[in-house]
Structure formats: structure tokens, C-alpha cells
CSV table of C-alpha atoms in Angstrom, one decimal:
chain,number,residue,atom,x,y,z
A,206,MET,CA,-121.8,-22.4,80.0
A,207,LEU,CA,-123.4,-22.6,83.6
A,208,LEU,CA,-123.1,-25.9,85.3
A,209,SER,CA,-126.7,-25.6,86.1
A,210,GLU,CA,-127.6,-26.2,82.4
A,211,LEU,CA,-125.7,-29.6,82.5
A,212,VAL,CA,-127.5,-30.5,85.8
A,213,ALA,CA,-130.9,-29.8,84.3
A,214,ALA,CA,-130.1,-32.0,81.3
A,215,SER,CA,-128.8,-34.7,83.7
A,216,GLU,CA,-132.0,-34.5,85.7
A,217,ALA,CA,-134.1,-34.6,82.5
A,218,VAL,CA,-132.2,-37.8,81.6
A,219,ARG,CA,-132.8,-39.5,84.9
A,220,ALA,CA,-136.5,-38.6,84.7
A,221,THR,CA,-137.3,-40.5,81.4
A,222,SER,CA,-136.9,-44.1,80.3
A,223,ALA,CA,-137.2,-43.2,76.6
A,224,ARG,CA,-133.9,-43.3,74.8
A,225,LEU,CA,-134.8,-40.6,72.3
A,226,LEU,CA,-135.8,-38.1,75.0
A,227,LYS,CA,-132.4,-38.7,76.8
A,228,VAL,CA,-130.6,-38.1,73.5
A,229,ASP,CA,-132.6,-35.0,72.9
A,230,ALA,CA,-131.9,-33.6,76.4
A,231,LEU,CA,-128.1,-34.4,76.2
A,232,ALA,CA,-127.8,-33.2,72.6
A,233,ALA,CA,-129.2,-29.9,73.6
A,234,ALA,CA,-126.8,-29.4,76.4
A,235,ILE,CA,-123.8,-30.5,74.3
A,236,GLY,CA,-124.9,-28.1,71.5
A,237,ARG,CA,-124.4,-25.2,73.9
A,238,LEU,CA,-121.0,-26.1,75.2
A,239,ALA,CA,-118.1,-24.2,73.7
A,240,PRO,CA,-115.2,-26.1,72.2
A,241,ASP,CA,-112.9,-25.4,75.0
A,242,GLU,CA,-115.3,-26.8,77.6
A,243,ALA,CA,-116.8,-29.6,75.6
A,244,ALA,CA,-114.4,-32.3,76.9
A,245,ALA,CA,-115.2,-31.4,80.5
A,246,GLY,CA,-119.0,-31.1,79.9
A,247,VAL,CA,-119.3,-34.3,78.2
A,248,ALA,CA,-117.3,-36.0,80.9
A,249,PHE,CA,-119.6,-34.7,83.6
A,250,LEU,CA,-122.7,-35.7,81.6
A,251,THR,CA,-121.4,-39.2,81.7
A,252,GLY,CA,-120.8,-39.1,85.4
A,253,GLU,CA,-117.0,-38.8,85.1
A,254,LEU,CA,-114.2,-36.4,85.6
A,255,ARG,CA,-111.9,-35.3,82.7
A,256,GLN,CA,-109.1,-36.0,85.2
A,257,ARG,CA,-110.7,-39.5,86.0
A,258,GLN,CA,-109.5,-39.4,89.7
A,259,ILE,CA,-108.7,-36.4,91.9
A,260,GLY,CA,-108.5,-38.1,95.3
A,261,VAL,CA,-112.0,-37.3,96.5
A,262,GLY,CA,-114.4,-39.9,97.8
A,263,TRP,CA,-117.5,-40.0,100.1
A,264,ALA,CA,-115.5,-39.4,103.3
A,265,SER,CA,-114.4,-36.1,101.8
A,266,LEU,CA,-118.0,-35.0,101.2
A,267,ARG,CA,-119.7,-35.8,104.6
A,268,GLU,CA,-119.7,-32.1,105.5
A,269,VAL,CA,-120.1,-29.4,102.8
A,270,PRO,CA,-121.2,-25.8,103.2
A,271,ALA,CA,-124.8,-24.7,102.6
A,272,ALA,CA,-125.9,-24.6,99.0
A,273,ALA,CA,-125.7,-21.3,97.1
A,274,ALA,CA,-129.1,-19.6,96.4
A,275,GLU,CA,-128.4,-18.9,92.6
A,276,PRO,CA,-126.2,-20.6,90.1
A,277,SER,CA,-122.9,-19.1,89.0
A,278,LEU,CA,-120.5,-21.9,88.7
A,279,THR,CA,-119.5,-22.6,85.1
A,280,VAL,CA,-118.5,-25.9,83.5
A,281,GLY,CA,-114.9,-24.3,82.9
A,282,GLU,CA,-114.6,-23.3,86.5
A,283,LEU,CA,-115.7,-26.8,87.9
A,284,ASP,CA,-113.1,-28.4,85.5
A,285,ALA,CA,-110.4,-26.0,86.6
A,286,ALA,CA,-111.1,-26.6,90.2
A,287,CYS,CA,-110.9,-30.4,89.7
A,288,GLU,CA,-107.6,-30.0,88.0
A,289,ARG,CA,-106.3,-28.0,91.0
A,290,ILE,CA,-107.6,-30.5,93.6
A,291,GLY,CA,-106.1,-33.4,91.7
A,292,ALA,CA,-102.8,-31.8,91.6
A,293,LEU,CA,-102.6,-31.4,95.4
A,294,ALA,CA,-100.0,-33.7,97.0
A,295,GLY,CA,-97.6,-33.7,99.9
A,296,PRO,CA,-97.8,-32.5,103.4
A,297,GLY,CA,-100.9,-30.5,104.1
A,298,SER,CA,-102.6,-31.6,101.0
A,299,GLN,CA,-105.6,-33.2,102.7
A,300,ALA,CA,-106.4,-30.0,104.4
A,301,GLN,CA,-105.9,-28.1,101.3
A,302,ARG,CA,-108.2,-30.5,99.4
A,303,ARG,CA,-111.1,-30.2,102.0
A,304,ALA,CA,-110.7,-26.3,101.9
A,305,ALA,CA,-110.9,-26.4,98.0
A,306,LEU,CA,-113.9,-28.7,98.1
A,307,ALA,CA,-115.6,-26.5,100.5
A,308,ALA,CA,-115.1,-23.5,98.3
A,309,LEU,CA,-116.4,-25.4,95.3
A,310,PHE,CA,-119.5,-26.7,97.1
A,311,ALA,CA,-120.3,-23.1,98.6
A,312,ARG,CA,-120.8,-21.9,95.0
A,313,ALA,CA,-123.1,-24.8,94.1
A,314,THR,CA,-126.8,-24.7,94.3
A,315,GLU,CA,-128.6,-27.7,96.0
A,316,PRO,CA,-129.2,-29.4,92.7
A,317,GLU,CA,-125.6,-28.7,91.7
A,318,GLN,CA,-124.4,-30.2,94.9
A,319,ARG,CA,-126.2,-33.4,94.3
A,320,PHE,CA,-124.8,-33.6,90.8
A,321,LEU,CA,-121.3,-33.0,92.2
A,322,ARG,CA,-121.5,-35.7,94.7
A,323,GLY,CA,-122.5,-38.1,92.1
A,324,VAL,CA,-119.7,-37.2,89.6
A,325,LEU,CA,-116.9,-36.9,92.3
A,326,THR,CA,-117.9,-40.4,93.7
A,327,GLY,CA,-118.8,-42.1,90.5
A,328,GLU,CA,-122.4,-42.6,91.6
A,329,LEU,CA,-124.2,-40.3,89.3
A,330,ARG,CA,-125.9,-43.2,87.4
A,331,GLN,CA,-128.6,-41.1,85.7
A,332,GLY,CA,-128.8,-43.2,82.4
A,333,ALA,CA,-126.3,-41.5,80.1
A,334,GLN,CA,-124.5,-44.4,78.9
A,335,ALA,CA,-121.9,-44.6,76.3
A,336,GLY,CA,-124.2,-45.5,73.3
A,337,VAL,CA,-126.7,-42.7,74.3
A,338,MET,CA,-123.9,-40.2,74.6
A,339,VAL,CA,-122.5,-41.2,71.3
A,340,ASP,CA,-126.0,-40.5,69.8
A,341,ALA,CA,-126.2,-37.2,71.6
A,342,VAL,CA,-122.8,-36.0,70.3
A,343,ALA,CA,-123.8,-37.0,66.8
A,344,ARG,CA,-127.2,-35.2,67.1
A,345,ALA,CA,-125.7,-32.0,68.7
A,346,THR,CA,-123.1,-31.7,65.9
A,347,ASP,CA,-125.2,-33.0,62.9
A,348,LEU,CA,-122.6,-35.7,62.1
A,349,PRO,CA,-123.0,-39.4,61.4
A,350,ARG,CA,-123.2,-41.7,64.5
A,351,THR,CA,-120.8,-44.1,62.7
A,352,ALA,CA,-118.2,-41.4,62.3
A,353,VAL,CA,-118.5,-40.4,66.1
A,354,ARG,CA,-118.3,-44.0,67.1
A,355,ARG,CA,-115.2,-44.6,65.1
A,356,ALA,CA,-113.5,-41.5,66.4
A,357,LEU,CA,-114.3,-42.7,69.9
A,358,MET,CA,-113.0,-46.1,69.2
A,359,LEU,CA,-109.6,-44.7,68.0
A,360,ARG,CA,-109.3,-41.8,70.6
A,361,GLY,CA,-110.9,-43.6,73.6
A,362,ASP,CA,-112.2,-40.4,75.0
A,363,LEU,CA,-115.8,-39.2,74.2
A,364,GLY,CA,-115.2,-35.7,75.6
A,365,ALA,CA,-112.1,-35.2,73.2
A,366,VAL,CA,-114.2,-36.6,70.3
A,367,ALA,CA,-117.0,-34.1,71.2
A,368,ALA,CA,-114.6,-31.2,71.3
A,369,ALA,CA,-113.2,-32.1,68.0
A,370,ALA,CA,-116.7,-32.4,66.6
A,371,ILE,CA,-117.9,-29.1,67.8
A,372,ALA,CA,-114.7,-27.2,66.9
A,373,ASP,CA,-114.1,-28.9,63.4
A,374,GLY,CA,-117.0,-31.0,62.4
A,375,ALA,CA,-116.4,-33.9,60.1
A,376,ALA,CA,-112.8,-33.0,59.5
A,377,GLY,CA,-112.2,-33.0,63.4
A,378,LEU,CA,-113.5,-36.5,63.5
A,379,ALA,CA,-111.5,-37.8,60.4
A,380,ALA,CA,-108.3,-36.6,62.1
A,381,PHE,CA,-108.5,-39.4,64.7
A,382,GLY,CA,-106.5,-42.5,63.8
A,383,LEU,CA,-104.8,-45.4,65.4
A,384,GLU,CA,-101.8,-43.8,67.0
A,385,VAL,CA,-99.2,-46.0,68.6
A,386,GLY,CA,-98.8,-44.7,72.2
A,387,ARG,CA,-102.4,-43.7,72.5
A,388,PRO,CA,-104.7,-46.4,73.9
A,389,LEU,CA,-108.0,-47.2,72.2
A,390,GLN,CA,-111.0,-48.8,73.7
A,391,PRO,CA,-110.9,-52.6,73.9
A,392,MET,CA,-113.2,-54.9,72.0
A,393,LEU,CA,-115.5,-56.7,74.5
A,394,ALA,CA,-117.1,-60.2,74.5
A,395,ALA,CA,-120.8,-60.7,74.8
A,396,PRO,CA,-122.1,-63.6,77.0
A,397,ALA,CA,-123.3,-66.9,75.6
A,398,ALA,CA,-125.2,-69.7,77.3
A,399,ASP,CA,-122.7,-72.5,76.5
A,400,VAL,CA,-120.4,-73.3,73.7
A,401,ALA,CA,-123.0,-74.8,71.5
A,402,ASP,CA,-124.9,-71.5,71.7
A,403,ALA,CA,-121.8,-69.6,70.9
A,404,LEU,CA,-120.9,-71.7,68.0
A,405,ALA,CA,-124.4,-71.5,66.5
A,406,ARG,CA,-124.1,-67.7,66.6
A,407,VAL,CA,-120.4,-67.4,65.5
A,408,HIS,CA,-119.0,-69.8,62.9
A,409,PRO,CA,-116.3,-70.4,61.7
A,410,ALA,CA,-114.6,-69.6,65.0
A,411,ALA,CA,-111.6,-70.1,67.1
A,412,VAL,CA,-111.9,-70.9,70.8
A,413,GLU,CA,-109.6,-69.3,73.3
A,414,PHE,CA,-109.0,-69.7,77.1
A,415,LYS,CA,-110.7,-66.9,79.0
A,416,LEU,CA,-108.1,-65.9,81.7
A,417,ASP,CA,-109.1,-64.4,84.9
A,418,GLY,CA,-106.4,-61.7,84.5
A,419,ALA,CA,-106.2,-58.1,83.8
A,420,ARG,CA,-106.7,-56.7,80.4
A,421,VAL,CA,-103.7,-54.9,79.0
A,422,GLN,CA,-103.0,-53.0,75.6
A,423,VAL,CA,-99.3,-52.8,74.7
A,424,HIS,CA,-97.9,-50.1,72.6
A,425,ARG,CA,-94.4,-50.1,71.4
A,426,ARG,CA,-92.6,-47.5,69.1
A,427,ASP,CA,-88.8,-48.3,68.7
A,428,GLU,CA,-87.5,-48.8,72.2
A,429,GLU,CA,-90.5,-46.9,73.9
A,430,VAL,CA,-93.3,-49.1,75.4
A,431,ALA,CA,-96.5,-48.0,77.1
A,432,VAL,CA,-98.9,-50.4,78.8
A,433,PHE,CA,-102.6,-49.5,79.4
A,434,THR,CA,-105.3,-51.1,81.3
A,435,ARG,CA,-108.9,-51.9,80.2
A,436,SER,CA,-109.9,-48.3,81.5
A,437,LEU,CA,-107.0,-46.8,79.6
A,438,ASP,CA,-104.8,-46.0,82.6
A,439,ASP,CA,-101.0,-46.0,82.0
A,440,VAL,CA,-99.5,-48.7,84.2
A,441,THR,CA,-96.1,-49.0,82.3
A,442,ALA,CA,-94.1,-48.5,85.4
A,443,ARG,CA,-95.8,-51.2,87.3
A,444,VAL,CA,-95.2,-54.0,84.8
A,445,PRO,CA,-91.6,-54.2,83.7
A,446,GLU,CA,-92.0,-57.8,82.6
A,447,VAL,CA,-94.5,-56.6,80.1
A,448,VAL,CA,-92.2,-54.0,78.8
A,449,GLU,CA,-89.3,-56.4,78.5
A,450,ALA,CA,-91.6,-58.9,76.6
A,451,ALA,CA,-92.7,-56.2,74.2
A,452,LEU,CA,-89.1,-55.0,73.5
A,453,ALA,CA,-88.1,-58.7,72.8
A,454,LEU,CA,-90.5,-58.9,69.9
A,455,PRO,CA,-89.3,-58.6,66.2
A,456,ALA,CA,-91.0,-55.3,65.4
A,457,ARG,CA,-90.3,-51.6,65.6
A,458,SER,CA,-93.8,-50.5,66.2
A,459,LEU,CA,-96.9,-52.5,67.5
A,460,VAL,CA,-100.2,-52.6,69.4
A,461,LEU,CA,-100.9,-55.8,71.1
A,462,ASP,CA,-104.2,-56.7,73.2
A,463,GLY,CA,-103.9,-59.3,75.9
A,464,GLU,CA,-103.9,-60.0,79.7
A,465,VAL,CA,-101.5,-60.1,82.5
A,466,ILE,CA,-101.9,-62.7,85.0
A,467,ALA,CA,-100.1,-63.9,88.2
A,468,LEU,CA,-99.4,-67.6,87.8
A,469,ALA,CA,-98.4,-70.1,90.5
A,470,PRO,CA,-95.3,-72.1,90.0
A,471,ASP,CA,-97.2,-75.0,88.5
A,472,GLY,CA,-98.8,-72.5,85.8
A,473,ARG,CA,-102.0,-72.4,87.2
A,474,PRO,CA,-103.6,-68.9,87.7
A,475,GLN,CA,-103.5,-67.2,91.2
A,476,PRO,CA,-106.7,-65.8,92.4
A,477,PHE,CA,-107.8,-62.6,90.5
A,478,GLN,CA,-106.9,-60.5,93.5
A,479,VAL,CA,-103.4,-61.4,93.5
A,480,THR,CA,-103.1,-60.3,89.9
A,481,ALA,CA,-105.1,-57.1,90.7
A,482,ALA,CA,-103.0,-56.2,93.9
A,483,ARG,CA,-99.7,-56.6,92.0
A,484,LEU,CA,-101.0,-54.5,89.0
A,485,GLY,CA,-102.2,-51.8,91.3
A,486,SER,CA,-99.1,-51.5,93.3
A,487,ARG,CA,-96.8,-48.5,92.5
A,488,ARG,CA,-94.3,-49.2,95.2
A,489,ALA,CA,-91.5,-52.0,95.4
A,490,VAL,CA,-92.1,-53.0,92.0
A,491,ALA,CA,-88.6,-54.4,91.5
A,492,GLU,CA,-89.2,-56.7,94.6
A,493,LEU,CA,-92.9,-57.6,93.6
A,494,ARG,CA,-91.8,-58.7,90.1
A,495,HIS,CA,-89.9,-61.5,91.8
A,496,THR,CA,-92.3,-62.4,94.5
A,497,VAL,CA,-95.5,-62.0,92.5
A,498,PRO,CA,-94.4,-62.1,88.8
A,499,LEU,CA,-96.8,-61.2,86.1
A,500,THR,CA,-97.0,-63.2,82.8
A,501,ALA,CA,-98.2,-61.3,79.6
A,502,LEU,CA,-100.3,-63.4,77.3
A,503,PHE,CA,-101.6,-61.9,74.0
A,504,PHE,CA,-104.6,-62.8,71.9
A,505,ASP,CA,-104.8,-60.0,69.2
A,506,VAL,CA,-102.6,-57.5,67.4
A,507,LEU,CA,-103.9,-54.2,66.0
A,508,HIS,CA,-100.8,-52.7,64.5
A,509,VAL,CA,-97.4,-53.8,63.3
A,510,ASP,CA,-94.7,-51.8,61.7
A,511,GLY,CA,-96.8,-49.0,60.2
A,512,GLU,CA,-99.7,-51.2,59.2
A,513,ASP,CA,-103.1,-51.0,61.0
A,514,LEU,CA,-104.8,-54.3,61.3
A,515,LEU,CA,-108.1,-53.2,63.0
A,516,ASP,CA,-110.3,-53.9,60.0
A,517,ARG,CA,-108.7,-57.2,59.0
A,518,PRO,CA,-110.7,-60.4,59.9
A,519,GLY,CA,-109.9,-62.2,63.0
A,520,ALA,CA,-108.0,-65.1,61.1
A,521,GLU,CA,-105.6,-62.5,59.5
A,522,ARG,CA,-105.0,-60.9,62.8
A,523,PHE,CA,-104.3,-64.0,64.5
A,524,GLU,CA,-101.9,-65.1,61.7
A,525,ALA,CA,-99.9,-61.8,62.2
A,526,LEU,CA,-100.0,-62.3,65.9
A,527,ALA,CA,-98.6,-65.9,65.6
A,528,ALA,CA,-95.8,-64.6,63.3
A,529,LEU,CA,-94.8,-62.0,65.9
A,530,VAL,CA,-95.4,-63.4,69.3
A,531,PRO,CA,-94.1,-66.9,70.4
A,532,GLU,CA,-96.6,-69.5,71.3
A,533,ALA,CA,-95.7,-69.4,75.0
A,534,GLN,CA,-96.8,-65.7,75.2
A,535,ARG,CA,-100.1,-66.3,73.4
A,536,VAL,CA,-103.4,-67.1,75.0
A,537,PRO,CA,-104.1,-70.8,74.3
A,538,ARG,CA,-106.6,-71.4,71.6
A,539,GLY,CA,-107.9,-73.8,69.0
A,540,GLU,CA,-110.2,-73.9,66.1
A,541,ALA,CA,-113.5,-75.9,66.7
A,542,GLU,CA,-115.6,-77.5,63.8
A,543,ASP,CA,-118.4,-78.4,66.2
A,544,ALA,CA,-119.7,-78.1,69.7
A,545,ALA,CA,-117.8,-81.2,70.9
A,546,GLY,CA,-114.5,-79.7,69.8
A,547,ALA,CA,-115.3,-76.4,71.5
A,548,ALA,CA,-116.5,-78.2,74.6
A,549,ALA,CA,-113.1,-80.1,74.8
A,550,ILE,CA,-111.2,-76.8,74.9
A,551,PHE,CA,-113.7,-75.3,77.4
A,552,ASP,CA,-113.1,-78.4,79.6
A,553,ASP,CA,-109.4,-78.1,79.2
A,554,ALA,CA,-109.5,-74.3,80.2
A,555,LEU,CA,-111.3,-75.2,83.3
A,556,ALA,CA,-109.0,-78.1,84.2
A,557,ARG,CA,-106.2,-75.7,84.0
A,558,GLY,CA,-107.9,-73.2,86.5
A,559,HIS,CA,-109.1,-70.6,84.0
A,560,GLU,CA,-112.5,-68.9,83.7
A,561,GLY,CA,-113.8,-70.5,80.5
A,562,VAL,CA,-113.4,-69.7,76.8
A,563,VAL,CA,-114.0,-66.9,74.3
A,564,VAL,CA,-115.4,-68.0,71.0
A,565,LYS,CA,-114.1,-65.5,68.4
A,566,SER,CA,-115.2,-65.1,64.7
A,567,LEU,CA,-112.5,-65.7,62.3
A,568,ALA,CA,-114.1,-63.2,60.0
A,569,ALA,CA,-115.0,-60.2,62.2
A,570,PRO,CA,-112.8,-57.1,62.5
A,571,TYR,CA,-111.8,-55.6,65.7
A,572,GLU,CA,-114.7,-53.6,66.9
A,573,ALA,CA,-112.9,-51.5,69.5
A,574,GLY,CA,-115.1,-50.2,72.5
A,575,ARG,CA,-118.0,-52.6,71.6
A,576,ARG,CA,-119.5,-55.6,73.1
A,577,GLY,CA,-120.1,-56.9,69.5
A,578,ALA,CA,-121.3,-60.3,68.2
A,579,GLY,CA,-117.9,-61.4,67.0
A,580,TRP,CA,-116.6,-62.5,70.5
A,581,LEU,CA,-118.7,-64.5,72.7
A,582,LYS,CA,-117.6,-65.6,76.3
A,583,VAL,CA,-118.7,-68.8,77.9
A,584,LYS,CA,-118.1,-69.6,81.6
A,585,PRO,CA,-119.4,-72.0,84.1
A,586,ARG,CA,-122.3,-70.6,86.2
A,587,HIS,CA,-122.1,-70.7,89.9
A,588,THR,CA,-125.4,-70.1,91.8
A,589,LEU,CA,-126.5,-69.4,95.3
A,590,ASP,CA,-129.8,-68.8,97.2
A,591,LEU,CA,-129.5,-65.6,99.1
A,592,VAL,CA,-131.7,-63.3,101.1
A,593,VAL,CA,-132.6,-59.8,100.4
A,594,LEU,CA,-131.5,-57.5,103.3
A,595,ALA,CA,-132.2,-54.2,101.7
A,596,ALA,CA,-132.8,-52.4,98.4
A,597,GLU,CA,-131.9,-49.0,96.8
A,598,TRP,CA,-134.2,-46.9,94.6
A,599,GLY,CA,-133.4,-47.1,91.0
A,600,HIS,CA,-132.1,-44.4,88.7
A,601,GLY,CA,-133.1,-43.3,85.2
A,602,ARG,CA,-135.4,-45.8,83.6
A,603,ARG,CA,-135.6,-47.7,86.9
A,604,ARG,CA,-136.7,-44.6,88.9
A,605,GLY,CA,-139.5,-45.6,91.1
A,606,TRP,CA,-138.6,-49.1,91.6
A,607,LEU,CA,-136.4,-50.9,94.1
A,608,SER,CA,-133.5,-52.1,92.1
A,609,ASN,CA,-130.1,-52.4,93.7
A,610,LEU,CA,-130.3,-55.5,96.1
A,611,HIS,CA,-128.3,-56.0,99.2
A,612,LEU,CA,-127.6,-59.7,99.4
A,613,GLY,CA,-126.9,-61.9,102.4
A,614,ALA,CA,-126.1,-65.5,103.3
A,615,ARG,CA,-127.2,-67.1,106.4
A,616,ALA,CA,-124.6,-66.8,109.1
A,617,THR,CA,-122.7,-70.0,109.8
A,618,GLY,CA,-123.3,-71.5,113.2
A,619,GLY,CA,-125.6,-68.7,114.4
A,620,GLU,CA,-128.5,-66.5,113.6
A,621,GLY,CA,-128.7,-63.7,111.2
A,622,PHE,CA,-127.4,-62.9,107.8
A,623,VAL,CA,-124.0,-61.9,106.4
A,624,MET,CA,-123.8,-59.4,103.5
A,625,LEU,CA,-121.9,-60.3,100.3
A,626,GLY,CA,-122.6,-57.4,98.1
A,627,LYS,CA,-125.1,-55.7,95.9
A,628,THR,CA,-126.5,-56.2,92.4
A,629,PHE,CA,-129.2,-54.8,90.2
A,630,LYS,CA,-128.2,-56.9,87.2
A,631,GLY,CA,-130.5,-59.5,85.5
A,632,LEU,CA,-133.7,-57.8,86.6
A,633,THR,CA,-136.3,-57.5,83.9
A,634,ASP,CA,-139.1,-54.7,84.1
A,635,ALA,CA,-141.6,-57.4,85.4
A,636,MET,CA,-139.1,-58.7,88.1
A,637,LEU,CA,-138.6,-55.0,89.2
A,638,GLU,CA,-142.2,-54.4,89.5
A,639,TRP,CA,-142.8,-57.6,91.5
A,640,GLN,CA,-139.9,-57.2,93.7
A,641,THR,CA,-140.8,-53.5,94.6
A,642,ALA,CA,-144.2,-54.5,95.7
A,643,LYS,CA,-142.9,-57.4,97.6
A,644,LEU,CA,-140.1,-55.6,99.4
A,645,LEU,CA,-142.3,-52.7,100.4
A,646,GLU,CA,-144.5,-55.3,102.2
A,647,LEU,CA,-141.3,-56.3,104.0
A,648,GLU,CA,-140.3,-52.8,104.7
A,649,ALA,CA,-138.6,-52.5,108.2
A,650,ALA,CA,-137.0,-49.0,107.9
A,651,ARG,CA,-135.7,-46.6,105.2
A,652,ASP,CA,-133.4,-43.7,104.5
A,653,GLU,CA,-133.3,-41.4,101.5
A,654,TRP,CA,-131.9,-44.1,99.1
A,655,THR,CA,-132.5,-47.5,100.7
A,656,VAL,CA,-135.4,-49.5,102.0
A,657,HIS,CA,-134.2,-52.0,104.7
A,658,VAL,CA,-136.5,-55.1,104.7
A,659,ARG,CA,-137.2,-58.1,106.9
A,660,PRO,CA,-134.9,-60.8,105.7
A,661,GLU,CA,-137.6,-63.1,104.0
A,662,LEU,CA,-137.2,-62.8,100.2
A,663,VAL,CA,-134.9,-65.4,98.7
A,664,VAL,CA,-133.2,-64.7,95.3
A,665,GLU,CA,-131.3,-67.2,93.1
A,666,ILE,CA,-128.0,-65.4,92.3
A,667,ALA,CA,-125.6,-66.3,89.6
A,668,PHE,CA,-121.9,-65.1,90.0
A,669,ASP,CA,-118.5,-65.7,88.5
A,670,GLY,CA,-116.5,-66.0,91.6
A,671,VAL,CA,-115.8,-65.1,95.1
A,672,GLN,CA,-113.2,-62.6,96.4
A,673,THR,CA,-112.0,-61.5,99.7
A,674,SER,CA,-113.4,-58.0,100.7
A,675,PRO,CA,-112.8,-56.0,103.8
A,676,ARG,CA,-116.0,-54.1,103.1
A,677,TYR,CA,-118.2,-56.9,104.3
A,678,PRO,CA,-118.4,-58.6,107.7
A,679,GLY,CA,-117.9,-62.2,106.2
A,680,GLY,CA,-114.6,-61.0,104.5
A,681,VAL,CA,-115.8,-62.1,101.0
A,682,ALA,CA,-117.9,-60.6,98.3
A,683,LEU,CA,-119.5,-62.1,95.0
A,684,ARG,CA,-117.9,-61.2,91.7
A,685,PHE,CA,-120.2,-60.2,88.8
A,686,ALA,CA,-123.5,-61.2,90.7
A,687,ARG,CA,-126.8,-61.2,88.8
A,688,VAL,CA,-130.3,-62.1,89.7
A,689,LEU,CA,-131.7,-65.2,87.9
A,690,ARG,CA,-135.1,-65.4,89.6
A,691,HIS,CA,-136.9,-64.6,92.7
A,692,ARG,CA,-137.7,-67.7,95.0
A,693,PRO,CA,-140.9,-66.9,97.0
A,694,ASP,CA,-141.2,-70.6,97.3
A,695,LYS,CA,-138.2,-70.8,99.6
A,696,ARG,CA,-138.0,-69.7,103.2
A,697,ALA,CA,-135.0,-67.5,104.4
A,698,GLU,CA,-133.9,-70.6,106.5
A,699,GLU,CA,-133.3,-72.5,103.2
A,700,ALA,CA,-130.9,-70.0,101.9
A,701,ASP,CA,-127.3,-70.8,101.5
A,702,THR,CA,-124.8,-70.4,104.3
A,703,LEU,CA,-121.6,-68.4,104.4
A,704,ASP,CA,-119.8,-71.8,104.6
A,705,ALA,CA,-121.5,-72.6,101.2
A,706,VAL,CA,-120.0,-69.4,99.7
A,707,LEU,CA,-116.6,-69.9,101.0
A,708,ALA,CA,-116.7,-73.6,99.6
A,709,VAL,CA,-117.0,-72.0,96.1
A,710,ALA,CA,-114.1,-69.5,96.7
A,711,PRO,CA,-111.2,-71.9,95.8
A,712,ARG,CA,-113.1,-73.1,92.6
A,713,ALA,CA,-114.4,-69.7,91.5
A,714,GLY,CA,-111.5,-67.7,92.8
């Protein structure tokens, strides 16, 4: 299949806000993929590579050859090129990578080059989200959506699921099961306003501490252990403490869900970046485990000694977890009969330096890969009044609106503003329409993607924490920022300063 056909489908998805039209365009493209190119084709449509990372970023794409006049590049050829580029290593590999990229882009038409840039940098953002893609695979193969979704839950790779569905239909999907050693997509928690709201929606429930660590899934078969991240990357070699903890448990095969976290000597959590840096390090692991030790804390069990527990109620899974994992290695939790009891656990979690709590249904199964109604997270909300410095044009259903806001705090002890990051989250259609009109009134300059504005519009921003960041001049960035409301009633001189942001950092960490 020619890559140009995928690009046309991607552009069709970008051009419409209607979910059914997105599904139709994607399903038509997926239906034309051969089984041996389905995995790569579906990955490209979702804006990803089958290989995940191949060492290519924006810097590698600053200069590319002129576009080809006619399409000739196939999906299979692009996938093979990515495989070769990703395998390059050692002396001279950077030059070889540049040459390989130049050869690849020389074969691509102008629309294909734009598509390649988006896929290679992870910035395609045309609106083909996971739920839409599941529907598209189901439509293209004439199979039930529930069957496709369950196969994805168990396999964790929509491309592989699509390839099986195209090649073998329902039998191909039915062949997927929980396999010890192969990660499955984690169950996620939806947000709740507060513990009272969470308990009103989930009852009876347990209330667990929400740790600011890194999600891990631990698989053990006999003496072999594999540890995977939330994004299903294998990090086993980086976390020997977790491997040892799993081997010490009284089971021959198991799958555990939990977090790894760097704790200070007093047991309080280190800032998230300490955990992230340790987990991301591939070098000097033996030394790092002593200087920055990681603690594994588990909150769910999905398999024990040949028995799958995915479909068991939460109460039964926790009972199995408690029988298997010592209390010191479990995330703290309690059962709350009312909001007052849940609030006490929430306050305890915050007092110990953790993020908040997760309220979990005692009756719900493990819904892998979904942000379902069975788990609800509650965190304290930090807010700041910041100034919009620029905004990027939106994609997909936000096409034509200024969406992604560049946020700045007032510089401390001087004039000007210090950028703290970007966000497009929290904006309703009405807010997008209003802010687009307002920001165009404030326009000072623009390029292809971004409108730079006079720093006059104040927005109230909620966020979960502050982390150090070399990307921004203030040295910090907001974590999980989202827009609460525009504040046209406030002047830019009333916005928060960088000092105010830094004052939050130790608490929100």
C-alpha cells in the first residue's frame, strides 16, 4: 500500500471533528492494508512508529531534500527504513542516520514529508486517538468492538491486534490472552473533584494513597522477571531492586501492578524527577541503587500461579495481593464508609508527602487500557494566574482555533514574563472560540503554527506540581497544567510571579 493513501486518510481525519467520519476514513485505509503491513500502518495512523523510538528528533529534520513529485513510497518500505535507522549505533551512526533520513525524505511527496515529520517527532496530532482507532479496526474487519478492545487490552499493541484481525478475523483476536512476560495496558484512574464526589460515584470503595512515582508492571515466570513501564517499555535491567522483590514473593508466576518511587531516608517521597531520572538511567545501575534506591509498592495483582484475576472484583484481587505481598510492599490503603473516613486517608496521604488518593471500587474488574469509572483519583489543586505569550493553531476538531497556550509568569524583580510551559487542556469549544478571537486582537507576530501575542490575557491555570526544566528560562515547568478559566478582569501586572511558582515547588514537587 502506498504511504500516500495513509496520508490522505490522516488528512481526512484532521479535517473533520465528527467521530463517525474519522472512523470511516481510518477504517477505509486499514481495510486496504495487507496483513504484513497492518501493524506498521496502524501505528503510523496513530502517529507512532512500530519501533517506538529510532533516535530521530526535530534537530535531525531541520534540513531535508526537496519533496518528490509523485508518490512511490510504500508503507512497508517506510517501516523497513525506520527499522534500519533505529538499528544504527556506534561510531559514524549519526552521519549514517542523516543520510538514511535524507534518502527517505527524498522519496516522499510534500504531504508525505509533513506526515513523516509528525510521526517521527510524535507531533502528528490529527485526532486518531485510541478509541477512534479501535472503532476503525473493528469497522475495517467487521468484528465486534468489544473483541478488538479486549485483544488490545491483553496485547497492548493495536497494530499487532489489527494485523491478527485482518489475517485471521475473530479467531485471531480470540488467540490473545494474558501472557506472563508480555505487558498489558494498565488500568487508569479518572479524576474526581474531591473524596465526597468520588465516593458518591464509587461505593463500596477502598481509598489508596496516590504516589508520585513511576507506574510499573512486574511479570515473573519461575526465576525470570520482567519489569515494564506504563508505556510498556522494558526497564528490567534498570531496577534490580524490583526484580529481587518479585523473586522473594511466594509464587512461581505472577503479574503485579504498582509503582516504583525514590524515598528519602525518612520515608517521604523524593520529587518525581528523582524517580524519573533513576528509572531512566541505563548506566551505573549498581551504584545508583545505593545512592538513589527505588522502592516497589504494589496495589494490584492480575495473575498468580496460572490463574488470571483480571475479571475478578477489586476486593478479591486485593485479597489475593495481601496474601502474596507483605504490607510493607503494598501501597497504603483503607476502606471508607463515608466521606469523612475517605478525607482522613486523603489528609494522611498529603501529610506523608504523597499526591492524593485513588478511590477504587471493590466490585469492578481490572479494565486494562481504560480510564474507567472503577478508579477515581483525587488530588489537591494548585492554581496560578498566568499570562498567555503565544498560542498554536489546533489540530483535528480544534482546527481553525488557537488552542495550545504558551504560559508565562511575571519575571521576579524585573520586567517581562518567564515561560513555564504549554497547555491545551481544559478548554471547551466556547472557551476556544472566545480565546481565538481575543488572541487575534492581541496578535504581535506569527509563523506557520504559532500566533505570538501581546502579553495581556490572564488565564487561571490548575496544575499538579512544578518540576525543574532546562527547556525554559526560569528553570521550571508546570506538571499537568490545564485551563480553568480566562481572566479578562485581571491585568497582566496582577499575574503571579516566578517566585510564586517556585514557592509551590517544594509542596507540589
